[in-house]
């Protein structure tokens, strides 16, 4: 509780913005990229913030490179849903449920 995840691209002080291709799971901290483009190549660093500890910690950079052979690999299409059986929310608050599809 009280954790939030953000990603930094190529040590840029501006945090990576989510859009139709990029999604940051606030449940796991994972960054998901759909349809990787050449401009996505670089170093990604996860930053975890804790409101309770009033602290932010950065992980080590993870390099993303494009395969030179153009092979994507075969992935069976699947939809991952990790909803808890019950989600509690206070009236007027926001809730984020995550669901996304993998594969090609």
Short mmCIF file of N, CA and C in Angstrom, two decimals:
data_model
loop_
_atom_site.label_atom_id
_atom_site.label_comp_id
_atom_site.label_asym_id
_atom_site.label_seq_id
_atom_site.Cartn_x
_atom_site.Cartn_y
_atom_site.Cartn_z
N UNK A 1 0.83 -1.20 0.00
CA UNK A 1 0.00 0.00 0.00
C UNK A 1 0.87 1.26 0.00
N UNK A 2 0.42 2.26 -0.73
CA UNK A 2 1.17 3.51 -0.75
C UNK A 2 2.34 3.53 -1.71
N UNK A 3 2.49 2.48 -2.54
CA UNK A 3 3.58 2.44 -3.52
C UNK A 3 3.07 2.93 -4.87
N UNK A 4 3.92 3.64 -5.58
CA UNK A 4 3.61 4.00 -6.96
C UNK A 4 4.86 3.79 -7.80
N UNK A 5 4.65 3.41 -9.05
CA UNK A 5 5.75 3.06 -9.95
C UNK A 5 5.77 4.01 -11.13
N UNK A 6 6.96 4.45 -11.50
CA UNK A 6 7.16 5.24 -12.70
C UNK A 6 8.42 4.73 -13.39
N UNK A 7 8.54 5.04 -14.66
CA UNK A 7 9.70 4.61 -15.44
C UNK A 7 10.37 5.82 -16.06
N UNK A 8 11.70 5.79 -16.07
CA UNK A 8 12.51 6.86 -16.64
C UNK A 8 13.19 6.28 -17.88
N UNK A 9 13.18 7.03 -18.98
CA UNK A 9 13.75 6.58 -20.24
C UNK A 9 15.04 7.35 -20.52
N UNK A 10 16.15 6.61 -20.70
CA UNK A 10 17.46 7.19 -21.01
C UNK A 10 17.88 8.29 -20.04
N UNK A 11 17.66 8.04 -18.76
CA UNK A 11 18.04 8.98 -17.69
C UNK A 11 17.43 10.36 -17.84
N UNK A 12 16.34 10.44 -18.60
CA UNK A 12 15.64 11.70 -18.78
C UNK A 12 14.92 12.03 -17.49
N UNK A 13 15.00 13.27 -17.06
CA UNK A 13 14.33 13.65 -15.81
C UNK A 13 12.81 13.65 -15.97
N UNK A 14 12.32 13.65 -17.22
CA UNK A 14 10.89 13.54 -17.44
C UNK A 14 10.50 12.07 -17.41
N UNK A 15 9.48 11.74 -16.68
CA UNK A 15 9.05 10.36 -16.57
C UNK A 15 8.38 9.91 -17.86
N UNK A 16 8.50 8.63 -18.15
CA UNK A 16 7.88 8.04 -19.32
C UNK A 16 6.36 8.19 -19.22
N UNK A 17 5.75 8.72 -20.25
CA UNK A 17 4.31 8.93 -20.24
C UNK A 17 3.61 7.70 -20.82
N UNK A 18 2.55 7.28 -20.16
CA UNK A 18 1.75 6.18 -20.69
C UNK A 18 0.94 6.70 -21.87
N UNK A 19 0.75 5.82 -22.85
CA UNK A 19 -0.07 6.16 -24.00
C UNK A 19 -0.68 4.86 -24.53
N UNK A 20 -1.12 4.85 -25.78
CA UNK A 20 -1.78 3.66 -26.32
C UNK A 20 -0.81 2.48 -26.48
N UNK A 21 0.49 2.72 -26.44
CA UNK A 21 1.48 1.65 -26.57
C UNK A 21 2.22 1.32 -25.28
N UNK A 22 2.19 2.22 -24.31
CA UNK A 22 2.96 2.03 -23.08
C UNK A 22 2.05 2.05 -21.86
N UNK A 23 2.25 1.08 -21.00
CA UNK A 23 1.40 0.94 -19.82
C UNK A 23 2.26 0.51 -18.63
N UNK A 24 2.10 1.18 -17.51
CA UNK A 24 2.80 0.82 -16.28
C UNK A 24 1.79 0.23 -15.31
N UNK A 25 2.02 -1.02 -14.92
CA UNK A 25 1.14 -1.67 -13.95
C UNK A 25 1.42 -1.11 -12.56
N UNK A 26 0.40 -0.55 -11.94
CA UNK A 26 0.57 -0.06 -10.57
C UNK A 26 0.45 -1.19 -9.57
N UNK A 27 0.07 -2.38 -10.04
CA UNK A 27 0.03 -3.56 -9.16
C UNK A 27 1.40 -4.21 -9.06
N UNK A 28 2.13 -4.27 -10.18
CA UNK A 28 3.42 -4.97 -10.21
C UNK A 28 4.61 -4.06 -10.49
N UNK A 29 4.36 -2.89 -11.07
CA UNK A 29 5.44 -2.01 -11.48
C UNK A 29 5.97 -2.32 -12.86
N UNK A 30 5.47 -3.38 -13.50
CA UNK A 30 5.95 -3.77 -14.83
C UNK A 30 5.59 -2.71 -15.86
N UNK A 31 6.51 -2.53 -16.82
CA UNK A 31 6.27 -1.66 -17.96
C UNK A 31 5.98 -2.55 -19.16
N UNK A 32 4.88 -2.28 -19.85
CA UNK A 32 4.50 -3.04 -21.03
C UNK A 32 4.55 -2.13 -22.25
N UNK A 33 5.24 -2.58 -23.29
CA UNK A 33 5.32 -1.85 -24.55
C UNK A 33 4.65 -2.69 -25.63
N UNK A 34 3.77 -2.10 -26.39
CA UNK A 34 3.14 -2.78 -27.51
C UNK A 34 3.78 -2.26 -28.79
N UNK A 35 4.09 -3.17 -29.70
CA UNK A 35 4.67 -2.81 -31.00
C UNK A 35 5.90 -1.93 -30.84
N UNK A 36 6.98 -2.51 -30.38
CA UNK A 36 8.23 -1.78 -30.15
C UNK A 36 8.69 -1.11 -31.44
N UNK A 37 9.07 0.15 -31.33
CA UNK A 37 9.55 0.96 -32.45
C UNK A 37 11.04 1.28 -32.22
N UNK A 38 11.77 1.65 -33.27
CA UNK A 38 13.19 1.97 -33.09
C UNK A 38 13.45 3.05 -32.04
N UNK A 39 12.55 4.01 -31.89
CA UNK A 39 12.77 5.07 -30.91
C UNK A 39 12.51 4.61 -29.47
N UNK A 40 12.04 3.37 -29.29
CA UNK A 40 11.87 2.82 -27.95
C UNK A 40 13.18 2.26 -27.40
N UNK A 41 14.17 2.08 -28.28
CA UNK A 41 15.45 1.50 -27.87
C UNK A 41 16.15 2.46 -26.91
N UNK A 42 16.66 1.91 -25.81
CA UNK A 42 17.37 2.73 -24.83
C UNK A 42 17.35 2.05 -23.48
N UNK A 43 17.63 2.84 -22.46
CA UNK A 43 17.68 2.34 -21.08
C UNK A 43 16.44 2.79 -20.31
N UNK A 44 15.82 1.84 -19.63
CA UNK A 44 14.63 2.09 -18.83
C UNK A 44 14.97 1.84 -17.35
N UNK A 45 14.59 2.78 -16.51
CA UNK A 45 14.84 2.67 -15.07
C UNK A 45 13.54 2.82 -14.32
N UNK A 46 13.25 1.88 -13.44
CA UNK A 46 12.03 1.94 -12.63
C UNK A 46 12.29 2.75 -11.36
N UNK A 47 11.35 3.62 -11.03
CA UNK A 47 11.41 4.37 -9.78
C UNK A 47 10.18 4.02 -8.96
N UNK A 48 10.41 3.60 -7.73
CA UNK A 48 9.32 3.22 -6.82
C UNK A 48 9.23 4.27 -5.73
N UNK A 49 8.04 4.80 -5.54
CA UNK A 49 7.81 5.81 -4.49
C UNK A 49 6.91 5.23 -3.42
N UNK A 50 7.24 5.57 -2.18
CA UNK A 50 6.42 5.15 -1.04
C UNK A 50 5.93 6.40 -0.32
N UNK A 51 4.62 6.55 -0.27
CA UNK A 51 4.08 7.71 0.45
C UNK A 51 4.26 7.54 1.95
N UNK A 52 4.19 6.30 2.44
CA UNK A 52 4.35 6.06 3.88
C UNK A 52 5.77 6.38 4.33
N UNK A 53 6.76 5.96 3.55
CA UNK A 53 8.17 6.19 3.93
C UNK A 53 8.67 7.53 3.40
N UNK A 54 7.86 8.20 2.59
CA UNK A 54 8.25 9.47 1.96
C UNK A 54 9.63 9.32 1.31
N UNK A 55 9.73 8.30 0.45
CA UNK A 55 11.01 7.97 -0.16
C UNK A 55 10.80 7.45 -1.58
N UNK A 56 11.79 7.67 -2.43
CA UNK A 56 11.78 7.15 -3.80
C UNK A 56 13.09 6.39 -4.01
N UNK A 57 12.98 5.20 -4.62
CA UNK A 57 14.15 4.36 -4.89
C UNK A 57 14.16 4.03 -6.37
N UNK A 58 15.35 4.10 -6.99
CA UNK A 58 15.50 3.79 -8.40
C UNK A 58 16.19 2.44 -8.55
N UNK A 59 15.70 1.64 -9.47
CA UNK A 59 16.33 0.37 -9.79
C UNK A 59 17.45 0.59 -10.80
N UNK A 60 18.15 -0.49 -11.14
CA UNK A 60 19.20 -0.37 -12.15
C UNK A 60 18.58 -0.21 -13.54
N UNK A 61 19.29 0.43 -14.47
CA UNK A 61 18.74 0.57 -15.82
C UNK A 61 18.64 -0.78 -16.52
N UNK A 62 17.61 -0.93 -17.33
CA UNK A 62 17.41 -2.12 -18.15
C UNK A 62 17.46 -1.68 -19.61
N UNK A 63 18.35 -2.29 -20.38
CA UNK A 63 18.50 -1.90 -21.78
C UNK A 63 17.48 -2.64 -22.65
N UNK A 64 16.89 -1.91 -23.58
CA UNK A 64 16.01 -2.50 -24.58
C UNK A 64 16.69 -2.31 -25.93
N UNK A 65 16.91 -3.42 -26.64
CA UNK A 65 17.51 -3.37 -27.98
C UNK A 65 16.62 -4.12 -28.95
N UNK A 66 16.71 -3.75 -30.21
CA UNK A 66 15.96 -4.46 -31.23
C UNK A 66 16.77 -5.64 -31.72
N UNK A 67 16.11 -6.72 -31.99
CA UNK A 67 16.78 -7.90 -32.56
C UNK A 67 17.15 -7.60 -34.00
N UNK A 68 18.37 -7.94 -34.38
CA UNK A 68 18.83 -7.70 -35.74
C UNK A 68 18.23 -8.65 -36.75
N UNK A 69 17.78 -9.83 -36.28
CA UNK A 69 17.25 -10.83 -37.21
C UNK A 69 15.76 -10.65 -37.50
N UNK A 70 15.12 -9.72 -36.83
CA UNK A 70 13.71 -9.46 -37.08
C UNK A 70 12.77 -10.50 -36.51
N UNK A 71 13.29 -11.53 -35.83
CA UNK A 71 12.45 -12.58 -35.29
C UNK A 71 11.78 -12.08 -34.01
N UNK A 72 10.47 -12.21 -33.96
CA UNK A 72 9.73 -11.78 -32.78
C UNK A 72 9.58 -12.92 -31.78
N UNK A 73 9.59 -14.15 -32.26
CA UNK A 73 9.24 -15.26 -31.38
C UNK A 73 7.75 -15.49 -31.48
N UNK A 74 7.33 -16.65 -31.12
CA UNK A 74 5.91 -16.98 -31.19
C UNK A 74 5.31 -16.94 -29.80
N UNK A 75 4.27 -16.20 -29.66
CA UNK A 75 3.58 -16.11 -28.39
C UNK A 75 2.11 -16.42 -28.63
N UNK A 76 1.60 -17.33 -27.87
CA UNK A 76 0.17 -17.61 -27.97
C UNK A 76 -0.60 -16.41 -27.46
N UNK A 77 -1.62 -16.01 -28.18
CA UNK A 77 -2.44 -14.91 -27.66
C UNK A 77 -3.07 -15.31 -26.33
N UNK A 78 -3.02 -14.41 -25.38
CA UNK A 78 -3.69 -14.66 -24.10
C UNK A 78 -4.03 -13.33 -23.47
N UNK A 79 -5.05 -13.35 -22.67
CA UNK A 79 -5.46 -12.16 -21.94
C UNK A 79 -5.18 -12.43 -20.47
N UNK A 80 -4.42 -11.51 -19.87
CA UNK A 80 -4.09 -11.66 -18.45
C UNK A 80 -5.00 -10.75 -17.64
N UNK A 81 -5.68 -11.35 -16.72
CA UNK A 81 -6.55 -10.60 -15.82
C UNK A 81 -6.14 -10.96 -14.40
N UNK A 82 -5.77 -9.97 -13.64
CA UNK A 82 -5.34 -10.22 -12.26
C UNK A 82 -6.17 -9.39 -11.30
N UNK A 83 -7.47 -9.51 -11.44
CA UNK A 83 -8.34 -8.77 -10.55
C UNK A 83 -8.46 -9.53 -9.23
N UNK A 84 -8.40 -8.81 -8.13
CA UNK A 84 -8.71 -9.48 -6.87
C UNK A 84 -10.19 -9.86 -6.86
N UNK A 85 -10.54 -10.85 -6.05
CA UNK A 85 -11.95 -11.26 -6.00
C UNK A 85 -12.85 -10.11 -5.57
N UNK A 86 -12.36 -9.29 -4.67
CA UNK A 86 -13.12 -8.14 -4.20
C UNK A 86 -12.22 -6.91 -4.23
N UNK A 87 -12.73 -5.83 -4.77
CA UNK A 87 -12.01 -4.57 -4.76
C UNK A 87 -12.83 -3.58 -3.94
N UNK A 88 -12.20 -2.99 -2.94
CA UNK A 88 -12.89 -2.02 -2.08
C UNK A 88 -12.49 -0.61 -2.49
N UNK A 89 -13.44 0.29 -2.47
CA UNK A 89 -13.16 1.67 -2.81
C UNK A 89 -14.08 2.58 -2.02
N UNK A 90 -13.54 3.71 -1.62
CA UNK A 90 -14.36 4.71 -0.95
C UNK A 90 -15.16 5.47 -1.99
N UNK A 91 -16.33 5.88 -1.63
CA UNK A 91 -17.17 6.63 -2.55
C UNK A 91 -16.43 7.88 -3.02
N UNK A 92 -16.43 8.11 -4.32
CA UNK A 92 -15.76 9.27 -4.89
C UNK A 92 -14.30 9.05 -5.21
N UNK A 93 -13.74 7.89 -4.81
CA UNK A 93 -12.33 7.62 -5.10
C UNK A 93 -12.20 6.98 -6.48
N UNK A 94 -10.98 6.84 -6.94
CA UNK A 94 -10.71 6.21 -8.24
C UNK A 94 -10.18 4.80 -8.02
N UNK A 95 -10.52 3.90 -8.93
CA UNK A 95 -10.05 2.52 -8.88
C UNK A 95 -9.47 2.18 -10.23
N UNK A 96 -8.35 1.47 -10.24
CA UNK A 96 -7.74 1.06 -11.50
C UNK A 96 -7.66 -0.46 -11.53
N UNK A 97 -8.37 -1.07 -12.48
CA UNK A 97 -8.30 -2.50 -12.70
C UNK A 97 -7.52 -2.72 -13.99
N UNK A 98 -6.58 -3.65 -13.96
CA UNK A 98 -5.70 -3.83 -15.10
C UNK A 98 -6.02 -5.12 -15.85
N UNK A 99 -6.12 -4.99 -17.16
CA UNK A 99 -6.36 -6.13 -18.03
C UNK A 99 -5.70 -5.81 -19.36
N UNK A 100 -4.93 -6.75 -19.90
CA UNK A 100 -4.29 -6.50 -21.18
C UNK A 100 -4.05 -7.82 -21.88
N UNK A 101 -3.90 -7.73 -23.20
CA UNK A 101 -3.70 -8.92 -24.03
C UNK A 101 -2.24 -9.02 -24.45
N UNK A 102 -1.75 -10.24 -24.54
CA UNK A 102 -0.38 -10.52 -24.97
C UNK A 102 -0.43 -11.39 -26.21
N UNK A 103 0.58 -11.31 -27.02
CA UNK A 103 0.67 -12.19 -28.18
C UNK A 103 0.62 -11.42 -29.48
N UNK A 104 0.58 -12.19 -30.56
CA UNK A 104 0.50 -11.52 -31.86
C UNK A 104 -0.56 -12.16 -32.71
#
